[in-house]
Amino acid sequence: MSARAIGLALALLGCEELTAGTSHFPDQIDGGVADGGRREAGAGEADAGATSLVGRWVLFVEGPQCMSAIGTQVENLVWNFYLLDVLEEGDAGDGARALRERLKICRGELSPLVGGLRSTVPDTVADALEPRDTSAYVLGDDVGAPYLGSEFVDYWGMAAIGADAVPPTAVDDPRVTDADGDGEPGVTFVTTNGLGEPVCEVRVAQRTRVRVEGVREAPGRFAGVAAVRVDQSVLDATSPLCRAGADIVPSPTPGHFVMLRVDGRGGAPLNLDLDGDGQVECDELRSSLAVIEEMGAVNRSTPDNAACR
Amino acid sequence: MRRLALTLAATALAGPAHANLFDVFGAGARSQAMAGAVAALAGDAMAAFHNPAGLTESPSAFIVGVTGLFNRTSILLTPRPLGYDPKGYGANPSARADTVEPPGTAGALLGLSAHPFSEDLAVGVAAFVPFEGFASLNTHFADEREQAFSNRLHYELLGERLESEVITFALAWRLRSWLSMGLGLMILPGAKVTAPVYARSATDLTQVDINARVGTEFSRALTAGLQVQPFEQLRVGVAFQDEVRTRIHGRSEVQVRGDEEQGVVFQELDLVTAFSPLRATLGVAWVAEGGFTASLEGTYRAWSRYTDNHNESGGFDDTVDAKAALEWPVGERTFARAGVSFTPSPVPTQTGRTSYVDNDRVGFGFGAGRDLQVFGQDLTLDIAFQVQALLTEETRKARGAYPDCAPGVRALCDESPDLAEDTPLLSAAETRGLQTGSPGFPGYTHGGYLVAASVDLRWRF
């Protein structure tokens, strides 16, 4: 009997390679279920009430950029996931609340360019960046209340040079730092091909300015538009393909953001405290990204290259 | 920690436990090649396991052999949905994980059949002894309690259950030329352990003094059989084996210095590391001139009395398995053999609290035997391969009402009863809905196959 016949026989008998099933239990939110079933009071779409916003949130920002890649203009989407702590809230008058926030980036992703080429931001880069403080205002307590965030700036691989200064371009510029601790200047992105195989590494200094403005869509969710501007200089690369700098400018396509409460309190649609230690950390956020996206809690756009030409 | 000490003492002194490698594949290469369908056949020393009456038809012989078992079974856990973790779930010592292709085993087969006083009287011994030791005694919980230990699922009746020795003894008489009967014993050791524990401090359990009083016990299972030969070509075999289990039980007696008010605290231990159900087998064989043999066999097993590792009823179903086999000459002194079997699982669909893992199995065996003359001695070399294909099954827990977890609850249960208001340790929100850390929640997929390969050498004296 041939090996193929034996394989076929085993397959018919159920000896084929096993695959794990998928859960038929819906995600459970604060004791209720996420598929339209029972929800606890406060988690619905009604008035939010004056529930404190102090707690842990996830901020998802999509920022479309235009850049040149292999001789053509393409749209490149920046997808950043942050853990956002609302540390304090104060009365700003007329029913508005002033929020003091602390942001920590946990995952940075970029959409594919041309020919399957894609820059990947290793999580070690995000892990190496310190949290930064910012502020925001919520103009009311109810669903529909405007949310206005102050601009915050992430500096990757360089000192805090300010919002308008030109990023350093030379490896030996004293403002360049080895932010991810890999022994190379700046931060290191890995460019992969369509098969996910590394093509080259590129060391960059990058400033990302983000400002968000939206409304409270539910007690545990804000959403709206995001203005994202990326200024990047290539310091070094392991191949000429990656050494060519890309002139990055914001795309005419508007960016957007979603802010979800994830500490299980105050109408949070999720509790990402997976290890039950009372904290939500970047590892817990990263391991939950697939679930967050499957729930439709955040949505990613498809690059529109025509918008950049 | 105190219970651990007791368990270690019990395990170290308990000795070998029963195993079902013979039950799953058959005893010896000839039986394995014929998928175990040999209860009605004249045999060899392995008849002590399959049907003691068959010893009267066995020549005086010594068997030594080697069996290797390759385990290609897997249990893949369905990813957990969000929001079902009980408080502290992430602090479990082990992360929830699949069980993929656990290690196999190998061991020696030993057998002896003889007619010491008369050709009508026979004695026999059949044994399998793993190379890595007499037994692997591992216990697991089949429900949410396992999250604090391995946090995996385990095959309930296979896997580690096949890593133990099997020893059976039997005596047989030929009452008439057409009728033989046999009686035998399967003997399993167990242990009763009492461990007095003296803790010098209630807050430092690393400082305890432990003694042990250990008594070994034996569980005995009667085996019996009949072989009837109503006419030359037809043979009928009936075999019976009583239920038997390996049990380690006892208690620790804990005293804490300075806590005279509490006195001695007793912690009970009751483990069952192996269980073989009552079985009754009926086999029919047709033996034609020239040595062509066809055999059919069915075995009833009383799994409904099954108790798991913690001596709790598993709620299993009784089963009837079926086997068929052929043996035919392919040369002057060479036989070829083949057999098939179907073994239904006694484990009902695990939609509730427990996650016992088992599959229906289809077995294929094939092999050959050749008589040899070496230095004037009559030898027979037998080889066999057998594949047990586990029919893939996906288990999904049932949605519905979830009672609070408590002894005796069989439904998928809630580890954190819903609170009406916050407590210092738990917020009411954290307790709403279902919280379970059972590794089998929300489901799992299990299957794969087992392969046994055996070589036996039989010396007739």
mmCIF file with all atom_site columns, C-alpha atoms in Angstrom, chain B residues 6 13 27 36 71-72 93 110 151 174-175 178 225 229 263 276 299 303 320 325 327 341 380 395 401 438 449:
data_model
loop_
_atom_site.group_PDB
_atom_site.id
_atom_site.type_symbol
_atom_site.label_atom_id
_atom_site.label_alt_id
_atom_site.label_comp_id
_atom_site.label_asym_id
_atom_site.label_entity_id
_atom_site.label_seq_id
_atom_site.pdbx_PDB_ins_code
_atom_site.Cartn_x
_atom_site.Cartn_y
_atom_site.Cartn_z
_atom_site.occupancy
_atom_site.B_iso_or_equiv
_atom_site.pdbx_formal_charge
_atom_site.auth_seq_id
_atom_site.auth_comp_id
_atom_site.auth_asym_id
_atom_site.auth_atom_id
_atom_site.pdbx_PDB_model_num
ATOM 1  C CA . LEU B 1 6   ? 1.425   12.766  51.371 1.00 0.00 ? 6   LEU B CA 1
ATOM 2  C CA . LEU B 1 13  ? 5.580   3.427   47.702 1.00 0.00 ? 13  LEU B CA 1
ATOM 3  C CA . ALA B 1 27  ? -1.412  -9.046  24.435 1.00 0.00 ? 27  ALA B CA 1
ATOM 4  C CA . GLY B 1 36  ? -7.037  -8.648  19.748 1.00 0.00 ? 36  GLY B CA 1
ATOM 5  C CA . ASN B 1 71  ? 1.581   8.346   20.507 1.00 0.00 ? 71  ASN B CA 1
ATOM 6  C CA . ARG B 1 72  ? 0.356   10.829  17.933 1.00 0.00 ? 72  ARG B CA 1
ATOM 7  C CA . PRO B 1 93  ? 1.013   28.368  37.854 1.00 0.00 ? 93  PRO B CA 1
ATOM 8  C CA . LEU B 1 110 ? 7.051   -11.719 29.142 1.00 0.00 ? 110 LEU B CA 1
ATOM 9  C CA . ASN B 1 151 ? -4.008  23.641  33.086 1.00 0.00 ? 151 ASN B CA 1
ATOM 10 C CA . ARG B 1 174 ? -9.348  -29.461 29.797 1.00 0.00 ? 174 ARG B CA 1
ATOM 11 C CA . LEU B 1 175 ? -12.585 -30.942 31.141 1.00 0.00 ? 175 LEU B CA 1
ATOM 12 C CA . TRP B 1 178 ? -14.154 -30.204 23.401 1.00 0.00 ? 178 TRP B CA 1
ATOM 13 C CA . GLY B 1 225 ? -12.997 -18.269 30.577 1.00 0.00 ? 225 GLY B CA 1
ATOM 14 C CA . GLN B 1 229 ? -15.053 -26.800 20.289 1.00 0.00 ? 229 GLN B CA 1
ATOM 15 C CA . GLY B 1 263 ? -6.119  20.208  67.242 1.00 0.00 ? 263 GLY B CA 1
ATOM 16 C CA . SER B 1 276 ? -10.202 -1.569  34.258 1.00 0.00 ? 276 SER B CA 1
ATOM 17 C CA . THR B 1 299 ? -16.565 -7.408  24.271 1.00 0.00 ? 299 THR B CA 1
ATOM 18 C CA . TRP B 1 303 ? -17.666 1.550   32.069 1.00 0.00 ? 303 TRP B CA 1
ATOM 19 C CA . VAL B 1 320 ? -19.524 -3.112  23.266 1.00 0.00 ? 320 VAL B CA 1
ATOM 20 C CA . ALA B 1 325 ? -9.308  -11.115 12.256 1.00 0.00 ? 325 ALA B CA 1
ATOM 21 C CA . GLU B 1 327 ? -4.698  -15.750 9.978  1.00 0.00 ? 327 GLU B CA 1
ATOM 22 C CA . SER B 1 341 ? -11.531 -3.427  15.431 1.00 0.00 ? 341 SER B CA 1
ATOM 23 C CA . THR B 1 380 ? 8.544   -18.860 16.681 1.00 0.00 ? 380 THR B CA 1
ATOM 24 C CA . THR B 1 395 ? -16.349 19.086  22.038 1.00 0.00 ? 395 THR B CA 1
ATOM 25 C CA . ALA B 1 401 ? -27.764 28.405  32.913 1.00 0.00 ? 401 ALA B CA 1
ATOM 26 C CA . SER B 1 438 ? -11.695 25.122  33.226 1.00 0.00 ? 438 SER B CA 1
ATOM 27 C CA . TYR B 1 449 ? -3.582  7.950   16.268 1.00 0.00 ? 449 TYR B CA 1
#
